[in-house]
């Protein structure tokens, strides 16, 4: 995490607005180099407070799938998001002072960031429990479906 760090999150100061603006400027600066599907997801949907259902990393296929549940932007409908990262070259999960299993209870997603590490893309996720996930990948696609509809 470069912007929404654990230190920033635990700091009770008013830096939140400045950090959000810095990330927004960062995202705007790399937007033209991102897949359209990642831009669409970032503009139409949100991962903040999403609950992880599953994370499956298929190293042989260079594919990472993440399944999450979250309320829609207007808090009217529970949604199921399936995020698929292809061309994965690196996948890492960590938690300070303790190893973490992909299948452990991560809690909700706190914040997420997108970065360009040419020629790859990188997503970083900070969970409420303090765990961090990062994945370097080439392409992205997603589905967003209402739950119970």
PDB file of C-alpha atoms in Angstrom:
ATOM      1  CA  UNK A   1       0.000   0.000   0.000  1.00  0.00           C
ATOM      2  CA  UNK A   2       1.317   3.365  -0.971  1.00  0.00           C
ATOM      3  CA  UNK A   3      -1.523   5.717  -0.029  1.00  0.00           C
ATOM      4  CA  UNK A   4      -3.960   3.954   2.306  1.00  0.00           C
ATOM      5  CA  UNK A   5      -1.336   2.495   4.643  1.00  0.00           C
ATOM      6  CA  UNK A   6      -1.832   0.829   8.027  1.00  0.00           C
ATOM      7  CA  UNK A   7      -0.076   3.797   9.670  1.00  0.00           C
ATOM      8  CA  UNK A   8      -2.398   6.247   7.922  1.00  0.00           C
ATOM      9  CA  UNK A   9      -5.456   4.189   8.883  1.00  0.00           C
ATOM     10  CA  UNK A  10      -4.482   4.039  12.550  1.00  0.00           C
ATOM     11  CA  UNK A  11      -3.725   7.800  12.642  1.00  0.00           C
ATOM     12  CA  UNK A  12      -6.672   9.761  14.005  1.00  0.00           C
ATOM     13  CA  UNK A  13      -5.690  12.984  12.247  1.00  0.00           C
ATOM     14  CA  UNK A  14      -7.551  14.707   9.425  1.00  0.00           C
ATOM     15  CA  UNK A  15      -5.143  13.475   6.730  1.00  0.00           C
ATOM     16  CA  UNK A  16      -7.870  11.290   5.211  1.00  0.00           C
ATOM     17  CA  UNK A  17      -9.081  13.848   2.723  1.00  0.00           C
ATOM     18  CA  UNK A  18      -5.517  14.654   1.603  1.00  0.00           C
ATOM     19  CA  UNK A  19      -4.671  10.963   1.151  1.00  0.00           C
ATOM     20  CA  UNK A  20      -7.877  10.334  -0.808  1.00  0.00           C
ATOM     21  CA  UNK A  21      -7.094  13.312  -3.059  1.00  0.00           C
ATOM     22  CA  UNK A  22      -3.498  12.123  -3.573  1.00  0.00           C
ATOM     23  CA  UNK A  23      -4.760   8.669  -4.570  1.00  0.00           C
ATOM     24  CA  UNK A  24      -7.395  10.160  -6.869  1.00  0.00           C
ATOM     25  CA  UNK A  25      -4.670  12.184  -8.617  1.00  0.00           C
ATOM     26  CA  UNK A  26      -2.487   9.058  -8.849  1.00  0.00           C
ATOM     27  CA  UNK A  27      -5.329   7.029 -10.374  1.00  0.00           C
ATOM     28  CA  UNK A  28      -6.063   9.790 -12.898  1.00  0.00           C
ATOM     29  CA  UNK A  29      -2.389   9.830 -13.901  1.00  0.00           C
ATOM     30  CA  UNK A  30      -2.347   6.095 -14.741  1.00  0.00           C
ATOM     31  CA  UNK A  31      -5.930   5.708 -15.977  1.00  0.00           C
ATOM     32  CA  UNK A  32      -5.031   5.780 -19.689  1.00  0.00           C
ATOM     33  CA  UNK A  33      -2.764   2.750 -19.178  1.00  0.00           C
ATOM     34  CA  UNK A  34      -5.351   0.603 -17.380  1.00  0.00           C
ATOM     35  CA  UNK A  35      -7.718  -1.962 -18.904  1.00  0.00           C
ATOM     36  CA  UNK A  36     -11.165  -0.485 -19.555  1.00  0.00           C
ATOM     37  CA  UNK A  37     -12.700  -3.124 -17.313  1.00  0.00           C
ATOM     38  CA  UNK A  38     -10.590  -1.983 -14.353  1.00  0.00           C
ATOM     39  CA  UNK A  39     -11.543   1.639 -14.975  1.00  0.00           C
ATOM     40  CA  UNK A  40     -15.216   0.655 -15.211  1.00  0.00           C
ATOM     41  CA  UNK A  41     -15.051  -1.321 -11.969  1.00  0.00           C
ATOM     42  CA  UNK A  42     -13.280   1.538 -10.171  1.00  0.00           C
ATOM     43  CA  UNK A  43     -15.844   4.082 -11.359  1.00  0.00           C
ATOM     44  CA  UNK A  44     -19.032   2.049 -10.916  1.00  0.00           C
ATOM     45  CA  UNK A  45     -18.314  -0.206  -7.954  1.00  0.00           C
ATOM     46  CA  UNK A  46     -16.448  -0.201  -4.668  1.00  0.00           C
ATOM     47  CA  UNK A  47     -14.543  -2.717  -2.548  1.00  0.00           C
ATOM     48  CA  UNK A  48     -14.524  -0.744   0.713  1.00  0.00           C
ATOM     49  CA  UNK A  49     -16.268  -2.839   3.394  1.00  0.00           C
ATOM     50  CA  UNK A  50     -16.632  -5.815   1.011  1.00  0.00           C
ATOM     51  CA  UNK A  51     -16.612  -9.258   2.628  1.00  0.00           C
ATOM     52  CA  UNK A  52     -14.270 -11.824   1.101  1.00  0.00           C
ATOM     53  CA  UNK A  53     -16.039 -15.033   0.062  1.00  0.00           C
ATOM     54  CA  UNK A  54     -13.032 -16.676  -1.571  1.00  0.00           C
ATOM     55  CA  UNK A  55      -9.615 -16.058  -3.051  1.00  0.00           C
ATOM     56  CA  UNK A  56      -8.315 -18.694  -5.459  1.00  0.00           C
ATOM     57  CA  UNK A  57      -4.850 -18.411  -6.959  1.00  0.00           C
ATOM     58  CA  UNK A  58      -4.206 -20.804  -9.860  1.00  0.00           C
ATOM     59  CA  UNK A  59      -0.457 -20.443 -10.401  1.00  0.00           C
ATOM     60  CA  UNK A  60      -0.346 -22.782 -13.405  1.00  0.00           C
ATOM     61  CA  UNK A  61      -2.979 -20.692 -15.234  1.00  0.00           C
ATOM     62  CA  UNK A  62      -1.557 -17.391 -13.897  1.00  0.00           C
ATOM     63  CA  UNK A  63      -5.069 -16.546 -12.695  1.00  0.00           C
ATOM     64  CA  UNK A  64      -6.382 -15.145  -9.423  1.00  0.00           C
ATOM     65  CA  UNK A  65     -10.110 -15.043  -8.686  1.00  0.00           C
ATOM     66  CA  UNK A  66     -11.556 -13.089  -5.806  1.00  0.00           C
ATOM     67  CA  UNK A  67     -15.197 -13.356  -4.841  1.00  0.00           C
ATOM     68  CA  UNK A  68     -16.706 -10.689  -2.550  1.00  0.00           C
ATOM     69  CA  UNK A  69     -20.075  -9.516  -1.248  1.00  0.00           C
ATOM     70  CA  UNK A  70     -20.916  -5.863  -0.699  1.00  0.00           C
ATOM     71  CA  UNK A  71     -23.845  -3.478  -0.731  1.00  0.00           C
ATOM     72  CA  UNK A  72     -24.252  -1.490  -3.946  1.00  0.00           C
ATOM     73  CA  UNK A  73     -23.292   2.211  -3.979  1.00  0.00           C
ATOM     74  CA  UNK A  74     -26.766   3.258  -2.780  1.00  0.00           C
ATOM     75  CA  UNK A  75     -26.994   0.532  -0.098  1.00  0.00           C
ATOM     76  CA  UNK A  76     -30.162  -0.844  -1.720  1.00  0.00           C
ATOM     77  CA  UNK A  77     -28.969  -4.239  -2.947  1.00  0.00           C
ATOM     78  CA  UNK A  78     -26.410  -6.785  -1.781  1.00  0.00           C
ATOM     79  CA  UNK A  79     -24.033  -7.569  -4.638  1.00  0.00           C
ATOM     80  CA  UNK A  80     -21.705 -10.425  -5.515  1.00  0.00           C
ATOM     81  CA  UNK A  81     -18.537  -9.333  -7.307  1.00  0.00           C
ATOM     82  CA  UNK A  82     -16.262 -11.814  -8.995  1.00  0.00           C
ATOM     83  CA  UNK A  83     -12.889 -10.249  -9.803  1.00  0.00           C
ATOM     84  CA  UNK A  84     -10.529 -12.058 -12.144  1.00  0.00           C
ATOM     85  CA  UNK A  85      -6.881 -11.102 -12.525  1.00  0.00           C
ATOM     86  CA  UNK A  86      -5.080 -12.809 -15.419  1.00  0.00           C
ATOM     87  CA  UNK A  87      -1.427 -12.959 -16.357  1.00  0.00           C
ATOM     88  CA  UNK A  88      -0.587 -13.000 -12.641  1.00  0.00           C
ATOM     89  CA  UNK A  89       3.157 -12.849 -11.994  1.00  0.00           C
ATOM     90  CA  UNK A  90       3.068 -12.219  -8.245  1.00  0.00           C
ATOM     91  CA  UNK A  91       0.560 -12.843  -5.468  1.00  0.00           C
ATOM     92  CA  UNK A  92       1.331 -12.055  -1.853  1.00  0.00           C
ATOM     93  CA  UNK A  93      -0.681 -11.999   1.367  1.00  0.00           C
ATOM     94  CA  UNK A  94       0.778 -10.941   4.669  1.00  0.00           C
ATOM     95  CA  UNK A  95      -0.143  -9.906   8.166  1.00  0.00           C
ATOM     96  CA  UNK A  96       2.249  -8.290  10.588  1.00  0.00           C
ATOM     97  CA  UNK A  97       3.592 -10.772  13.172  1.00  0.00           C
ATOM     98  CA  UNK A  98       1.614 -13.717  11.823  1.00  0.00           C
ATOM     99  CA  UNK A  99       1.481 -15.793   8.661  1.00  0.00           C
ATOM    100  CA  UNK A 100      -1.841 -15.716   6.906  1.00  0.00           C
ATOM    101  CA  UNK A 101      -3.763 -18.330   4.987  1.00  0.00           C
ATOM    102  CA  UNK A 102      -5.894 -17.402   2.001  1.00  0.00           C
ATOM    103  CA  UNK A 103      -8.706 -19.327   3.680  1.00  0.00           C
ATOM    104  CA  UNK A 104      -8.498 -17.548   7.043  1.00  0.00           C
ATOM    105  CA  UNK A 105     -11.062 -14.978   8.090  1.00  0.00           C
ATOM    106  CA  UNK A 106      -9.778 -11.726   6.655  1.00  0.00           C
ATOM    107  CA  UNK A 107     -12.795  -9.680   7.615  1.00  0.00           C
ATOM    108  CA  UNK A 108     -13.787  -6.814   5.377  1.00  0.00           C
ATOM    109  CA  UNK A 109     -11.706  -4.920   2.871  1.00  0.00           C
ATOM    110  CA  UNK A 110     -10.644  -1.573   4.242  1.00  0.00           C
ATOM    111  CA  UNK A 111      -9.010   0.087   1.258  1.00  0.00           C
ATOM    112  CA  UNK A 112      -7.614  -0.824  -2.143  1.00  0.00           C
ATOM    113  CA  UNK A 113      -5.276   0.821  -4.605  1.00  0.00           C
ATOM    114  CA  UNK A 114      -4.257   0.325  -8.210  1.00  0.00           C
ATOM    115  CA  UNK A 115      -0.722   0.923  -9.475  1.00  0.00           C
ATOM    116  CA  UNK A 116       1.082   0.716 -12.789  1.00  0.00           C
ATOM    117  CA  UNK A 117       4.379  -1.168 -12.659  1.00  0.00           C
ATOM    118  CA  UNK A 118       5.030  -1.242 -16.366  1.00  0.00           C
ATOM    119  CA  UNK A 119       4.318  -3.473 -18.112  1.00  0.00           C
ATOM    120  CA  UNK A 120       2.280  -5.013 -15.267  1.00  0.00           C
ATOM    121  CA  UNK A 121      -0.562  -3.685 -13.154  1.00  0.00           C
ATOM    122  CA  UNK A 122      -0.736  -4.068  -9.397  1.00  0.00           C
ATOM    123  CA  UNK A 123      -3.648  -4.083  -6.982  1.00  0.00           C
ATOM    124  CA  UNK A 124      -3.006  -3.687  -3.259  1.00  0.00           C
ATOM    125  CA  UNK A 125      -5.675  -4.382  -0.641  1.00  0.00           C
ATOM    126  CA  UNK A 126      -5.660  -3.556   3.075  1.00  0.00           C
ATOM    127  CA  UNK A 127      -8.072  -5.604   5.200  1.00  0.00           C
ATOM    128  CA  UNK A 128      -9.656  -4.494   8.475  1.00  0.00           C
ATOM    129  CA  UNK A 129      -7.628  -7.167  10.299  1.00  0.00           C
ATOM    130  CA  UNK A 130      -4.389  -5.544   9.118  1.00  0.00           C
ATOM    131  CA  UNK A 131      -3.596  -8.163   6.472  1.00  0.00           C
ATOM    132  CA  UNK A 132      -2.447  -6.962   3.065  1.00  0.00           C
ATOM    133  CA  UNK A 133      -2.853  -8.542  -0.349  1.00  0.00           C
ATOM    134  CA  UNK A 134      -1.011  -7.566  -3.501  1.00  0.00           C
ATOM    135  CA  UNK A 135      -1.281  -9.020  -6.970  1.00  0.00           C
ATOM    136  CA  UNK A 136       0.702  -8.110 -10.089  1.00  0.00           C
ATOM    137  CA  UNK A 137      -1.207  -8.927 -13.258  1.00  0.00           C
ATOM    138  CA  UNK A 138      -1.678  -8.175 -16.945  1.00  0.00           C
ATOM    139  CA  UNK A 139      -5.468  -8.006 -17.357  1.00  0.00           C
ATOM    140  CA  UNK A 140      -8.677  -7.757 -15.346  1.00  0.00           C
ATOM    141  CA  UNK A 141     -12.313  -8.643 -15.731  1.00  0.00           C
ATOM    142  CA  UNK A 142     -15.247  -8.748 -13.362  1.00  0.00           C
ATOM    143  CA  UNK A 143     -18.889  -9.570 -12.938  1.00  0.00           C
ATOM    144  CA  UNK A 144     -21.322  -7.781 -10.629  1.00  0.00           C
ATOM    145  CA  UNK A 145     -24.547  -9.593  -9.807  1.00  0.00           C
ATOM    146  CA  UNK A 146     -27.318  -8.823  -7.321  1.00  0.00           C
ATOM    147  CA  UNK A 147     -27.643 -11.414  -4.559  1.00  0.00           C
ATOM    148  CA  UNK A 148     -31.059 -13.012  -4.373  1.00  0.00           C
ATOM    149  CA  UNK A 149     -32.369 -11.403  -7.524  1.00  0.00           C
TER     150      UNK A 149
END
